[in-house]
Coordinates of C-alpha atoms and ligand atoms in Angstrom, one line a residue:
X1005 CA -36.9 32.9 -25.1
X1006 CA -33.3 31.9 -23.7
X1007 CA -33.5 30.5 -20.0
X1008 CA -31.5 32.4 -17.3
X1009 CA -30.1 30.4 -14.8
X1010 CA -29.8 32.0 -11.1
X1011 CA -26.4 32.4 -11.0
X1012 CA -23.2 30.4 -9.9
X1013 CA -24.0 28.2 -7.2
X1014 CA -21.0 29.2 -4.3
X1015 CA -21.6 28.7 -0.2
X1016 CA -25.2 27.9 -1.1
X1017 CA -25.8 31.3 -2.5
X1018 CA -26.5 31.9 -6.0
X1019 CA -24.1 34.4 -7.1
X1020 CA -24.6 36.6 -10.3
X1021 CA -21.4 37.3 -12.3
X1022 CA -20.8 40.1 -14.7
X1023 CA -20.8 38.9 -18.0
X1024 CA -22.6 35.4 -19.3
X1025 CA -22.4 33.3 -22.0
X1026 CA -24.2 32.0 -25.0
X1027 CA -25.8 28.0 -24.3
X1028 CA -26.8 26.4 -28.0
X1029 CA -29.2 24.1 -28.8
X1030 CA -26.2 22.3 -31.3
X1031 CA -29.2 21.1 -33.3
X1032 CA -30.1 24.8 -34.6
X1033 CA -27.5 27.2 -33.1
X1034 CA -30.2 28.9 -31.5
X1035 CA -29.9 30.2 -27.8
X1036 CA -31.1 27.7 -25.8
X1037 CA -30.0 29.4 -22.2
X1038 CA -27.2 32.4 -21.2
X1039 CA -25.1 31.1 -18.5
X1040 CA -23.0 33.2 -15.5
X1041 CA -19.2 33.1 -16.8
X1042 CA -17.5 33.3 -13.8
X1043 CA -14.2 34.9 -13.3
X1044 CA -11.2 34.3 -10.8
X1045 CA -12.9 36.4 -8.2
X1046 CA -15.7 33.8 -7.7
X1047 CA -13.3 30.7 -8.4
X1048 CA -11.5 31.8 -5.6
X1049 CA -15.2 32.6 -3.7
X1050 CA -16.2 29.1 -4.5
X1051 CA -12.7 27.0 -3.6
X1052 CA -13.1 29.2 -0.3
X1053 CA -16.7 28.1 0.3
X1054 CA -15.6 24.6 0.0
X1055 CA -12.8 24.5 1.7
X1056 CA -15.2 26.3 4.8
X1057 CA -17.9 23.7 4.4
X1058 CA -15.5 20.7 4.5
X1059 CA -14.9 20.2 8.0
X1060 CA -18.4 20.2 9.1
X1061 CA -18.9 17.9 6.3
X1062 CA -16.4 15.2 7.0
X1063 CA -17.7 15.3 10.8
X1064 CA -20.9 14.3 9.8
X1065 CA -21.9 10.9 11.4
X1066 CA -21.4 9.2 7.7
X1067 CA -25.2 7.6 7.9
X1068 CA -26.4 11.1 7.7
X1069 CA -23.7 12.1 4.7
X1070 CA -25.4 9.3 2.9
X1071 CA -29.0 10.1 3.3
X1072 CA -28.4 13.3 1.4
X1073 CA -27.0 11.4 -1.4
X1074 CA -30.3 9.6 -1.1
X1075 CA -32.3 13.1 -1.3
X1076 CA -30.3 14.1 -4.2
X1077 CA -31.2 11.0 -5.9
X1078 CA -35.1 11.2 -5.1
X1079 CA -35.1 14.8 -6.1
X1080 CA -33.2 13.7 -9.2
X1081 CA -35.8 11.4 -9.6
X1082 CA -38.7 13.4 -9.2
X1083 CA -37.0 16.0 -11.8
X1084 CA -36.2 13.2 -14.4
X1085 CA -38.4 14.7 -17.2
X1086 CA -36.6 17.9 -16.7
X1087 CA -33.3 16.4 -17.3
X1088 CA -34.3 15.2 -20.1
X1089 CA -35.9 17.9 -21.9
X1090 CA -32.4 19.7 -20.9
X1091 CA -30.2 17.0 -22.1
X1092 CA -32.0 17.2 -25.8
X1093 CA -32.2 20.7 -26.1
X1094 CA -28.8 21.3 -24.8
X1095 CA -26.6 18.3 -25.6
X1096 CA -28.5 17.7 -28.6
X1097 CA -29.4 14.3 -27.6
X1098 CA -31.6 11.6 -28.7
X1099 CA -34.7 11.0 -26.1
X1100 CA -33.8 7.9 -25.5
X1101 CA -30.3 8.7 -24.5
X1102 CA -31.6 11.4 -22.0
X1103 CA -33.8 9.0 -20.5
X1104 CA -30.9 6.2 -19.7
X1105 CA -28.4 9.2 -18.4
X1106 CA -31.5 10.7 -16.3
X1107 CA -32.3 7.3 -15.1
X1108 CA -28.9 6.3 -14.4
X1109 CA -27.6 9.6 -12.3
X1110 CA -29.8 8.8 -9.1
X1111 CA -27.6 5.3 -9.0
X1112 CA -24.9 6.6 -8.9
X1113 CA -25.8 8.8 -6.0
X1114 CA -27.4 5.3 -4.3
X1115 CA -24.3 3.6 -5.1
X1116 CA -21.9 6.3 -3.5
X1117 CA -24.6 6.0 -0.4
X1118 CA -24.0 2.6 0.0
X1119 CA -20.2 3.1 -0.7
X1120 CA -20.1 4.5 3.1
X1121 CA -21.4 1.0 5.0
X1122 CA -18.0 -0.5 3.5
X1123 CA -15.1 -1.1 5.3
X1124 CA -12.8 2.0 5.9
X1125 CA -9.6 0.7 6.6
X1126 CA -7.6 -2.5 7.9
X1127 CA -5.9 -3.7 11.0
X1128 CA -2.7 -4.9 9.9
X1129 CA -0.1 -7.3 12.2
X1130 CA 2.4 -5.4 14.4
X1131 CA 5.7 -6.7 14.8
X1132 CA 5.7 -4.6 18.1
X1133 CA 2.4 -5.9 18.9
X1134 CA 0.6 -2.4 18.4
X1135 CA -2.7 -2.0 17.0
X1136 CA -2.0 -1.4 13.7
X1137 CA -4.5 0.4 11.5
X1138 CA -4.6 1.3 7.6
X1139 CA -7.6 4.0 7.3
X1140 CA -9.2 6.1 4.9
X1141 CA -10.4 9.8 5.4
X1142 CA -11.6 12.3 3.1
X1143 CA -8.9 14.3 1.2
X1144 CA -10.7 17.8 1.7
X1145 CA -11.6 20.3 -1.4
X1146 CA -12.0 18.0 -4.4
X1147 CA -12.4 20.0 -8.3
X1148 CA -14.4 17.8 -10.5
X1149 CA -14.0 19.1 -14.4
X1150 CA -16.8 17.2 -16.5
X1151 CA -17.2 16.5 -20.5
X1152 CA -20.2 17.5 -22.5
X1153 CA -21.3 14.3 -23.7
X1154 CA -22.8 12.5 -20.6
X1155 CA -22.8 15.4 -19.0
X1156 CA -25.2 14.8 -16.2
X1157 CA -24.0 10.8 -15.6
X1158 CA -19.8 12.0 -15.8
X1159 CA -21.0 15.0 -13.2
X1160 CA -22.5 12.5 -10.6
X1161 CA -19.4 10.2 -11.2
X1162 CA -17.2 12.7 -10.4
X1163 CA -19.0 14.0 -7.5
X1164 CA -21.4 11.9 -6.1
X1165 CA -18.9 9.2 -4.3
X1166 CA -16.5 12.3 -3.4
X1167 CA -18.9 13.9 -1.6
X1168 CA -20.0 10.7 0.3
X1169 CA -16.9 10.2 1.5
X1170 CA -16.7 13.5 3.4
X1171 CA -15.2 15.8 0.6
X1172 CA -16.4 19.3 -0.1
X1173 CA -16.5 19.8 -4.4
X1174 CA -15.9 22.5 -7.3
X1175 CA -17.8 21.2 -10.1
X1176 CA -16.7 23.1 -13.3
X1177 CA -19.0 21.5 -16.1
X1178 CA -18.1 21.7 -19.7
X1179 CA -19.1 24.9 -21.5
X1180 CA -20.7 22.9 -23.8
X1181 CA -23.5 21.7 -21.1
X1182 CA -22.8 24.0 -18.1
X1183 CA -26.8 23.2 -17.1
X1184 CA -27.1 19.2 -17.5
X1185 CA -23.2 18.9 -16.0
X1186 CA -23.5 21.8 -13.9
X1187 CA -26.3 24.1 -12.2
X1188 CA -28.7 21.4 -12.7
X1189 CA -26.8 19.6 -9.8
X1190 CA -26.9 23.4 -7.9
X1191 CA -30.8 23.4 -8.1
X1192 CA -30.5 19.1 -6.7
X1193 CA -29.1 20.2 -3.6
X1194 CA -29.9 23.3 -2.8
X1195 CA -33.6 21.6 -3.4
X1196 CA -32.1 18.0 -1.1
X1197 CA -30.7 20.7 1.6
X1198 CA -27.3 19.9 1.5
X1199 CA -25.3 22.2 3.8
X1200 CA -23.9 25.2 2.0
X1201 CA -20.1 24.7 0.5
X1202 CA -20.3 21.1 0.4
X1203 CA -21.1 21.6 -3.3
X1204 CA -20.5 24.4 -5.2
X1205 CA -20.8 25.3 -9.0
X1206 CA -19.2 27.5 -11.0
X1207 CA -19.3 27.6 -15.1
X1208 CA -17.3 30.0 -17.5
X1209 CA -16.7 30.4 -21.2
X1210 CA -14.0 28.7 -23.5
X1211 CA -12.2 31.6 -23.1
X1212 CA -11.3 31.7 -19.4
X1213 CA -11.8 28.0 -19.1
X1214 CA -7.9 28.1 -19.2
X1215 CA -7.4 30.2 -16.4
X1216 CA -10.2 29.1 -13.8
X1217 CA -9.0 25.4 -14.7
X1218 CA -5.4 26.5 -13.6
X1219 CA -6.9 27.7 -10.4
X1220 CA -8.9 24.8 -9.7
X1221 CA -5.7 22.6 -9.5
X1222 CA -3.0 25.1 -8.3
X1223 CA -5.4 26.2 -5.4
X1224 CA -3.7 25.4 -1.7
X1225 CA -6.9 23.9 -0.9
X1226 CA -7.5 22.2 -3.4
X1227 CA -6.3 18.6 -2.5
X1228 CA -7.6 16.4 -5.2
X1229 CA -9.0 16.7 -9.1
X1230 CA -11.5 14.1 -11.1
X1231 CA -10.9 15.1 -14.7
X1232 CA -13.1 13.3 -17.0
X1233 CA -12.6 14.6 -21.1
X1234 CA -9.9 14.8 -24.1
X1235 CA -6.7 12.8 -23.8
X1236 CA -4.7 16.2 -24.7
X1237 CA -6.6 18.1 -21.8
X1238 CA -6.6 15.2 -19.0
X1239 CA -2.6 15.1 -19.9
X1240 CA -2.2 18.6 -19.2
X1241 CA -4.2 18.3 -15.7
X1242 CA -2.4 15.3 -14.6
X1243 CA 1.0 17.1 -15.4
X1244 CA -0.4 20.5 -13.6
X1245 CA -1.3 18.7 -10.5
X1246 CA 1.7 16.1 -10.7
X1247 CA 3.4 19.3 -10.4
X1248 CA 1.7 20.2 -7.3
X1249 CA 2.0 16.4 -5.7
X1250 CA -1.6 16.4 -5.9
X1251 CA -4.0 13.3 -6.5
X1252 CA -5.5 13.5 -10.5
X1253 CA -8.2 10.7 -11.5
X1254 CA -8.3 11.4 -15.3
X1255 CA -10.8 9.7 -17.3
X1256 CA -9.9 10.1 -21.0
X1257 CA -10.4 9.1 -24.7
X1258 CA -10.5 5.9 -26.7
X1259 CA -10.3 3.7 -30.0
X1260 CA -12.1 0.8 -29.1
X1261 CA -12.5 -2.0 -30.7
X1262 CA -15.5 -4.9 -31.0
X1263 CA -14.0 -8.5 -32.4
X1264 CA -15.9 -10.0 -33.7
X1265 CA -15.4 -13.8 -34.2
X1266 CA -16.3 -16.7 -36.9
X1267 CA -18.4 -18.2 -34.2
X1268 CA -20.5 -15.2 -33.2
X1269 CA -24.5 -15.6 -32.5
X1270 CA -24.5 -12.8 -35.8
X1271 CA -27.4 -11.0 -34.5
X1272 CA -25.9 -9.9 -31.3
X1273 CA -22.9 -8.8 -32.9
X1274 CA -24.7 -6.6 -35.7
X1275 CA -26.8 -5.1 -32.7
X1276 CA -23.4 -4.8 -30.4
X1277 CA -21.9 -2.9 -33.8
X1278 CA -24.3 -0.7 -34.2
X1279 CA -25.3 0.5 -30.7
X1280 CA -22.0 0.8 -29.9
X1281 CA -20.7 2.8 -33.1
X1282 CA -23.8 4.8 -33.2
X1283 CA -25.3 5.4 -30.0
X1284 CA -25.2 8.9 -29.3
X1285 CA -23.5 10.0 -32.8
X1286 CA -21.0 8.2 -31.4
X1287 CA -19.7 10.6 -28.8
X1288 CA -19.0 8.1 -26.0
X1289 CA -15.8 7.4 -24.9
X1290 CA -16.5 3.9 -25.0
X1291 CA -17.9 4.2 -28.6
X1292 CA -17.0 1.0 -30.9
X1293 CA -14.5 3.3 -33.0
X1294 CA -13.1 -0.2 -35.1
X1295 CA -15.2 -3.3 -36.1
X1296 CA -13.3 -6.2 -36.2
X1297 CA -14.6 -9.1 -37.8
X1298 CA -13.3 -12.4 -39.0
X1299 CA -13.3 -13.0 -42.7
X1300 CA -15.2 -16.3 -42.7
X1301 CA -18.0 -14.3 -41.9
X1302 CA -17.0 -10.9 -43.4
X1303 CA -19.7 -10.7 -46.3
X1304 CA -22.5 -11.7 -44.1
X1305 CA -21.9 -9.6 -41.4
X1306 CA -21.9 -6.5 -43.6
X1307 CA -24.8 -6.4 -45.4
X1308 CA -26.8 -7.0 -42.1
X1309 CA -24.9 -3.8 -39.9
X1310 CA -25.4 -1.6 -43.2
X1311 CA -29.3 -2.4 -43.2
X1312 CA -29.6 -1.4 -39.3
X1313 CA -27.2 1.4 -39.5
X1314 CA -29.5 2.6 -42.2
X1315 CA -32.6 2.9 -40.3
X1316 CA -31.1 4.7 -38.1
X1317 CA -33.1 7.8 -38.6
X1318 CA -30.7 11.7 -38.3
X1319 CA -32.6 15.1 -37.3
X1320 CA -33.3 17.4 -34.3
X1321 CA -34.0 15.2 -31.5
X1322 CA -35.1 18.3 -29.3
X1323 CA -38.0 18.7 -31.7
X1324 CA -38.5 14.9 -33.1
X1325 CA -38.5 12.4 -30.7
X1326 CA -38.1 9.7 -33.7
X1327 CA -34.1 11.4 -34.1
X1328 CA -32.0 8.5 -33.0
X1329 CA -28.8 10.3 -34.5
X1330 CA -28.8 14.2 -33.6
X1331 CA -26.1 17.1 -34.3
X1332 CA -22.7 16.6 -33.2
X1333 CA -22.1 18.7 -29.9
X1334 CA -20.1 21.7 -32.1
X1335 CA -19.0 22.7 -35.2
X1336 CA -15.4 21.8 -34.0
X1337 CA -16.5 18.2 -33.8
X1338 CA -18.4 18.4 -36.8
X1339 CA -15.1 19.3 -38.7
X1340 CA -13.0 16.8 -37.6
X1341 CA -15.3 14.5 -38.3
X1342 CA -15.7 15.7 -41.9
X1343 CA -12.0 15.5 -42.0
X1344 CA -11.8 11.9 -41.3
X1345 CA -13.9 10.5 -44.0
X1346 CA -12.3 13.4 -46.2
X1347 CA -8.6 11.9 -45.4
X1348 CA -10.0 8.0 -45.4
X1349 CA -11.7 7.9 -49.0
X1350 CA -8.3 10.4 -50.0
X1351 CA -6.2 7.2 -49.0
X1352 CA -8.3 4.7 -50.4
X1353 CA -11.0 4.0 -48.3
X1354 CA -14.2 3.2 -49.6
X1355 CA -18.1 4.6 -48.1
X1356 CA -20.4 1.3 -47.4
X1357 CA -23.2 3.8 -45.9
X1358 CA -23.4 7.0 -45.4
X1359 CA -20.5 9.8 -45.4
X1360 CA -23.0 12.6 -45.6
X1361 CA -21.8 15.7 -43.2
X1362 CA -24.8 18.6 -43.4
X1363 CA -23.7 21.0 -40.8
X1364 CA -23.3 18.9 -37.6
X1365 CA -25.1 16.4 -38.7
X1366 CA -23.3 13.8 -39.9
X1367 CA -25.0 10.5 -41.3
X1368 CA -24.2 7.0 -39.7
X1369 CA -21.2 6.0 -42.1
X1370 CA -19.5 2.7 -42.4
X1371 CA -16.0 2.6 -44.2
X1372 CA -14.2 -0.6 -46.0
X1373 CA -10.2 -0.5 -47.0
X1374 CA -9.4 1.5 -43.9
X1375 CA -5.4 1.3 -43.4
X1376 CA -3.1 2.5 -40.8
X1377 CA -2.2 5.8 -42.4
X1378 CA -5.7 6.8 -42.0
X1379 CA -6.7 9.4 -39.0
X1380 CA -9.7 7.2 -38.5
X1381 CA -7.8 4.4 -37.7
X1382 CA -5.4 6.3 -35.3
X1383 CA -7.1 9.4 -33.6
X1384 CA -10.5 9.1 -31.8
X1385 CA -13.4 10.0 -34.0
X1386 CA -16.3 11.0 -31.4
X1387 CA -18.8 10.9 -34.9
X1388 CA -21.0 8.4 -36.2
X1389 CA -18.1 6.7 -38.4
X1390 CA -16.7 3.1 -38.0
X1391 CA -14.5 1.4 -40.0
X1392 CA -15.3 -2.5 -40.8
X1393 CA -11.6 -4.1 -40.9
X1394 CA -11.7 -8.1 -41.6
X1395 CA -8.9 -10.4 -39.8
X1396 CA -8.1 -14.0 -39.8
X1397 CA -6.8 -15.1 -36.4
X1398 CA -7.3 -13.9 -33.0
X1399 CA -4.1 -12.8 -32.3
X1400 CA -4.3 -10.5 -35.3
X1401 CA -7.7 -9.3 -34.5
X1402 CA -6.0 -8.5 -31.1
X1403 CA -3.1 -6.8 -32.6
X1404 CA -5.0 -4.9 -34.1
X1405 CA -7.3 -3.6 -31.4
X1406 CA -3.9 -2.6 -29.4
X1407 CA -2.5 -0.8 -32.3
X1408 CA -3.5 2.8 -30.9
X1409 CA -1.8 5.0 -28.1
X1410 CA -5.9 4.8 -26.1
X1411 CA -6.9 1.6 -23.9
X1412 CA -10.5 2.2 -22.5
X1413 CA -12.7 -0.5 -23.4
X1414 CA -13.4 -3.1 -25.7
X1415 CA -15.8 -5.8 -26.8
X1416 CA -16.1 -9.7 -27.9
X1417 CA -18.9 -11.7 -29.7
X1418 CA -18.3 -15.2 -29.6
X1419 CA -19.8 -18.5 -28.6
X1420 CA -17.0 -19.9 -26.7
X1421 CA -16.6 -17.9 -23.8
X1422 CA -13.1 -19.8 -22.8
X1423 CA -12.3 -18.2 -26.2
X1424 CA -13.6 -14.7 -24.8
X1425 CA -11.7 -14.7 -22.0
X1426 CA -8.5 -15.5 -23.5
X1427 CA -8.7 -12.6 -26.5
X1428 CA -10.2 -10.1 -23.1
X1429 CA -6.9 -11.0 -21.8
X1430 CA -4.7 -10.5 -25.0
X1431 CA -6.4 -6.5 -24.9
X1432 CA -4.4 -3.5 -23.3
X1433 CA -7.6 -2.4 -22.0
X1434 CA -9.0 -1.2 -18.7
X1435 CA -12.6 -2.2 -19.8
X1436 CA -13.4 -5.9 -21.7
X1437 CA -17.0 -6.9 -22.5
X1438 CA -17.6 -10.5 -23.6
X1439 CA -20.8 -10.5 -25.7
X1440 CA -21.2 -7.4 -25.9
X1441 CA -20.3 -4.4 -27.0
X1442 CA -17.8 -1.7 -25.8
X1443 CA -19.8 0.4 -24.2
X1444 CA -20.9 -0.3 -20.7
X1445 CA -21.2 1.4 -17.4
X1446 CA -22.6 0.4 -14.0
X1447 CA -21.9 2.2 -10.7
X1448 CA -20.3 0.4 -8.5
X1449 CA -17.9 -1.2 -11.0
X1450 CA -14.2 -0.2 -11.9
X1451 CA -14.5 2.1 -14.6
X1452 CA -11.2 3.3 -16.1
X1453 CA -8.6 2.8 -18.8
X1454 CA -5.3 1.9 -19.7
X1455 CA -2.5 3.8 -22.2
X1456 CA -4.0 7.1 -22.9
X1457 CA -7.5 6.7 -21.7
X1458 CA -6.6 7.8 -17.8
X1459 CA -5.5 7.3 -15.2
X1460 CA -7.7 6.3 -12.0
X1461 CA -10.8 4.1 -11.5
X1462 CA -14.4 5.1 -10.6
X1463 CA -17.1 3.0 -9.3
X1464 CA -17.7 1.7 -5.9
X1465 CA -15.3 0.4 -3.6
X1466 CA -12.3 1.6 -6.4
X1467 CA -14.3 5.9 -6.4
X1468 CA -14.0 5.4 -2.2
X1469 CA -10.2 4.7 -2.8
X1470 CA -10.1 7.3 -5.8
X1471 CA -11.6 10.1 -3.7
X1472 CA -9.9 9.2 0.1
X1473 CA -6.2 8.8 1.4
X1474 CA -4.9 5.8 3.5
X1475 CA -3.0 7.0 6.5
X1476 CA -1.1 4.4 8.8
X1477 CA -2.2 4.7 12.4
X1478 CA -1.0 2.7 15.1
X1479 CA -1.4 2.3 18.9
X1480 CA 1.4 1.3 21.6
X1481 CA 0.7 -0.7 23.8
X1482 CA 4.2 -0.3 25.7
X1483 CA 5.3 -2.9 23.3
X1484 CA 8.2 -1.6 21.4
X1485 CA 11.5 -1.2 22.4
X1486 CA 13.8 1.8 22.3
X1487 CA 17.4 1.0 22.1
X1488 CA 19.4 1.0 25.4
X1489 CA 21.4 4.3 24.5
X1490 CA 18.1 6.4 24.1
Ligands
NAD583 P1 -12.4 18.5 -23.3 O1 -11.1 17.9 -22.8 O2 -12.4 19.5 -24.3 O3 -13.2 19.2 -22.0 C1 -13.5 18.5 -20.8 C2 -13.6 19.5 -19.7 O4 -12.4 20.1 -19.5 C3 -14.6 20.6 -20.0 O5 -15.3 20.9 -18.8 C4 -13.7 21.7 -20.4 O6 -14.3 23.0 -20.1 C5 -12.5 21.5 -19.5 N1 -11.3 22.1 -20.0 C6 -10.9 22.3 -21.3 N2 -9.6 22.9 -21.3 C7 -9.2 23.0 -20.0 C8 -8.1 23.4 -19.3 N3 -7.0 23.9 -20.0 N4 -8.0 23.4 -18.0 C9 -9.1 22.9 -17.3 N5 -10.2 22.4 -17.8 C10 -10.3 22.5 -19.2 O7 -13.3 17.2 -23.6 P2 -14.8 17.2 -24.2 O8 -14.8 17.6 -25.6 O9 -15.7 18.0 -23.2 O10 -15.2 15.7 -24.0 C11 -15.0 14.7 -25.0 C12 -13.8 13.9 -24.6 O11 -14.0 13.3 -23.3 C13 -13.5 12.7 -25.6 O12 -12.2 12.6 -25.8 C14 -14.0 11.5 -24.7 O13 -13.5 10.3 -25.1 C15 -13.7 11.9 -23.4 N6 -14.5 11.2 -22.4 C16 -13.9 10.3 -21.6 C17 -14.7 9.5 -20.7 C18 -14.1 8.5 -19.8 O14 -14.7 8.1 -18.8 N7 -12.9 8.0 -20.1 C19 -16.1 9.8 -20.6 C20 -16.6 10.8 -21.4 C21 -15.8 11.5 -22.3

C-alpha cells in the first residue's frame, strides 16, 4: 500500500491539493507513496505564508531562533530510522548511505545554531568620526530548490542556516524525493513547534515544476534563492533571478578528478578510488568522475581498484541491506549512463570491470583508453562509471583534471604533502582534498565550486553570509561637516 502524505505543508497547515503524483521506489517502479502536486494557487499560498511569518521570525531574540534549530535536530534524531527506511525505499539508497545522510542532517541544523553566536557585522573607521557599522540582517522569503540525490542532507543545507538567520523558506524538493527533501522536514517542525510560515513545503510533478519554479524566483517577496542540482537548471535560475537583481546560491555539477601520484600509500588511494567513484552509484556531485594515476604505478594500481570495485555487491537496497550499489534514481539517468559506455567502447575505449546496464541498475564499471572525444570524459556521468587515465607529470595530471567546463572538487594521494599542496593549488576547483578522495562534506565548512559547479558557498560562517545582506549603518556624532553654502 502506497503512503499518503498529509498534504503540502503551507502557514503550518497541511493543505490538500487536487491532483497528486506517483513516488517510485527506483529499485522496482513500484508506488512507494502519492504526493500533493501543488499548483500556482498554493505556491502563491505558501510564498504568502512566508512572507507573513517572517517578521515575527527575524524579531526573535536569535538565542531562541536557534534552539528550534536544536529541536529540529533532536526530533531528527529521534526519527533517524525513519529517514532511513525513507531514503532506501525512495531514493533507492544503499543503508549505509541513509544512515550517514540521517546522521549528518541534525549537524547541520547544530551547526546553523551555532552560526548565530558569531559576529554579525563590523565597526569600521570613520573619517568623520561616526560610528561606523557593516551589519548583517536576514534577507526575508528565501526559496530553497533541492536535488534528489542527498535529498535530506542538500534540504537542511539549504534551509537550516537560512532559517537561523531570521529568514522565512519555500522548500520545493525534487520530484524525485518530495518526502526525504521535502515533507519529511514539514512533519520535523510542525513536530519541533516552529511558528507557522517560517517553513513551508510545497512539492509538484515534473510537469509544473517549470511553472512553480518560475514563481518561486519571480515572486515580489521572494528576496533570495539556494538552488542546489544540474548545471543546465542552476544556469537557468541564476539568469531568472539575475534578471530580477535577486541573490542566487547555485550549487551545481562536476567532473572531478582523484590524482593519484607515484608516491601514494596505494591502499588509501584504491579505497579513495572506489568510495569516491562508487559510493552511492555514483550520484554525488562530488563523485570521483576521472582517476588519474601516474604510470609508474599504473599496472599496480589497477588490478587492486578492479578487485574492490568487484565486491561491490548491485541489487535492491530497500529489500537487501547487503546492496552497496542500488538503482539509478530514474530511467533518464539510467539512459545516459548506458549511453556513455555505449559512445566510450564506440570510440575505442576498453571495459576493465563491469559495463553491465539491467534496467537502472548499472554495474560498477571501470574504463581504459578513454580520450577527449568521449562523453565520459566531458559531461558529468552521475553512474557508477570511472575512467582510469594514466599521466606522467603533475602538471599533466593537472591539466587534465581542469580540462572540463565543472570545478567542484577534487582529490590527491600522495606522501609528500608540500607536493599536495602545490598540485591543490594548480586545480580550478572550489573543493581540494589531500589524501583523500573528492567527496567530502562537513557543516560549517565552505562548500562550493568553481566554473560550472555554482556559484555561492554553504557552510558556516560563508551560509550566514550566503543567506544575509550587509547594510552600512552609521551614527553622527555632529562630526561631519556640510559645506559652507548648504
Ligand atoms: P535537476 O537540476 O534536474 O533538479 C534539481 C531541482 O530543480 C529539483 O528540485 C527539480 O524539481 C528542480 N527543477 C528542475 N527544473 C526546474 C526549473 N525549470 N525551475 C525550477 N526548478 C527546477 O538536478 P537533479 O537531477 O535533481 O540533481 C542532480 C544534479 O545535481 C547533478 O548534476 C549533481 O551534480 C547536482 N548536485 C550538485 C550538488 C552541489 O552541491 N554542487 C549537490 C548535489 C547534486
Amino acid at each position: 500500500m502506497a503512503i499518503n502524505f498529509k498534504g503540502l505543508y503551507i502557514g503550518g497547515q497541511w493543505v490538500n491539493t487536487a491532483s497528486h503524483f506517483d513516488d517510485l521506489n527506483p529499485a522496482d517502479g513500484a508506488v512507494w507513496a502519492t504526493v500533493p502536486d501543488a499548483t500556482m494557487t498554493e505556491t502563491v499560498m505558501a510564498i504568502r505564508a512566508a512572507h507573513d511569518g517572517f517578521k515575527a521570525w527575524a524579531a526573535l531574540p536569535f538565542q531562541e531562533r536557534s534552539n528550534y534549530m536544536l529541536k529540529v535536530a533532536s526530533v531528527i534524531e529521534r526519527r533517524k530510522n525513519d529517514l532511513v527506511e525513507a531514503l532506501r525505499h525512495e531514493g533507492g539508497g544503499w543503508i549505509g548511505k541513509g544512515m550517514f545522510e540521517a546522521g549528518y542532517v541534525p549537524e547541520v541544523f547544530h551547526a546553523a545554531a551555532a552560526s548565530n553566536y558569531a559576529a554579525i557585522g563590523e565597526i569600521l573607521p570613520s573619517e568623520n568620526n561616526k560610528f561606523s557599522l557593516a551589519v548583517r540582517r536576514p534577507m526575508g522569503v528565501i526559496t530553497c530548490i533541492s536535488p534528489w540525490n542527498f535529498p535530506a542532507l542538500l534540504t537542511a543545507r539549504g534551509t537550516a542556516f537560512a532559517l537561523a538567520a531570521g529568514n522565512a523558506v519555500v522548500l520545493k524538493p525534487s520530484e524525485e524525493t518530495p518526502y526525504t527533501g521535502g515533507l519529511f522536514f514539514a512533519e520535523v517542525f510542525e513536530e519541533a513547534g516552529v511558528p507557522a510560515g517560517v517553513l513551508n513545503v510545497i512539492t509538484c510533478s515534473r510537469s509544473r515544476v517549470q511553472a512553480i519554479g518560475d514563481e518561486l524566483i519571480d515572486h515580489p517577496a521572494i528576496k533570495g534563492i539556494t538552488f542546489t542540482g544540474s548545471t543546465a537548471v542552476g544556469r537557468v535560475i541564476a539568469a531568472r533571478a539575475g534578471a530580477h537583481l535577486k541573490k542566487a546560491c547555485v550549487e551545481l555539477g562536476g567532473k572531478d578528478a582523484l590524482i593519484i601520484c607515484e608516491d601514494a600509500d596505494l591502499d588509501r588511494a584504491v579505497k579513495a578510488a572506489n568510495f569516491g567513484s562508487f559510493m552511492h552509484q555514483g550520484q554525488i556531485c562530488m563523485s570521483v568522475e576521472k582517476v588519474l594515476v601516474h604510470e609508474k604505478i599504473f599496472d599496480r594500481f589497477l588490478p587492486a581498484f578492479i578487485e574492490r570495485a568487484k565486491a561491490l555487491k548491485v541489487g535492491d537496497p530497500s529489500r537487501d541491506p547487503a546492496s552497496i550499489i542500488g538503482p539509478l534514481i530514474n530511467d533518464k539517468q539510467a539512459a545516459r549512463v548506458k549511453e556513455q559506455i555505449e559512445d566510450a567502447v564506440a570510440k575505442g575505449a576498453k571495459i576493465a570491470l563491469g559495463g553491465g546496464v539491467n534496467g537502472r541498475f548499472v554495474e560498477p564499471t571501470i574504463l581504459l583508453n578513454v580520450t577527449r572525444d568521449m562523453l565520459v570524459y566531458r559531461d558529468e556521468t552521475f553512474g557508477p562509471v570511472v575512467p582510469v587515465i594514466p599521466f606522467s607529470t603533475d602538471e599533466q595530471a593537472i591539466a587534465i583534471a581542469n580540462d572540463t567546463e565543472y570545478g567542484l572538487s577534487s582529490g590527491v594521494i600522495t606522501r609528500d604533502e608540500s607536493r599536495g599542496l602545490a598540485i591543490a593549488q594548480g586545480l580550478e576547483t572550489g573543493m581540494c582534498h589531500i589524501n583523500c578522495s573528492s567527496v567530502n562534506d562537513e557543516p560549517h565548512v565552505p562548500f562550493g565550486g568553481s566554473k560550472a559547479s555554482g556559484l555561492g558557498r554553504h557552510g558556516g560562517r560563508w551560509s550566514h553570509e550566503t543567506f544575509t545582506e550587509t547594510r552600512w549603518v552609521t551614527l553622527d556624532r555632529g562630526g561631519r561637516p556640510f559645506p559652507p553654502q548648504f
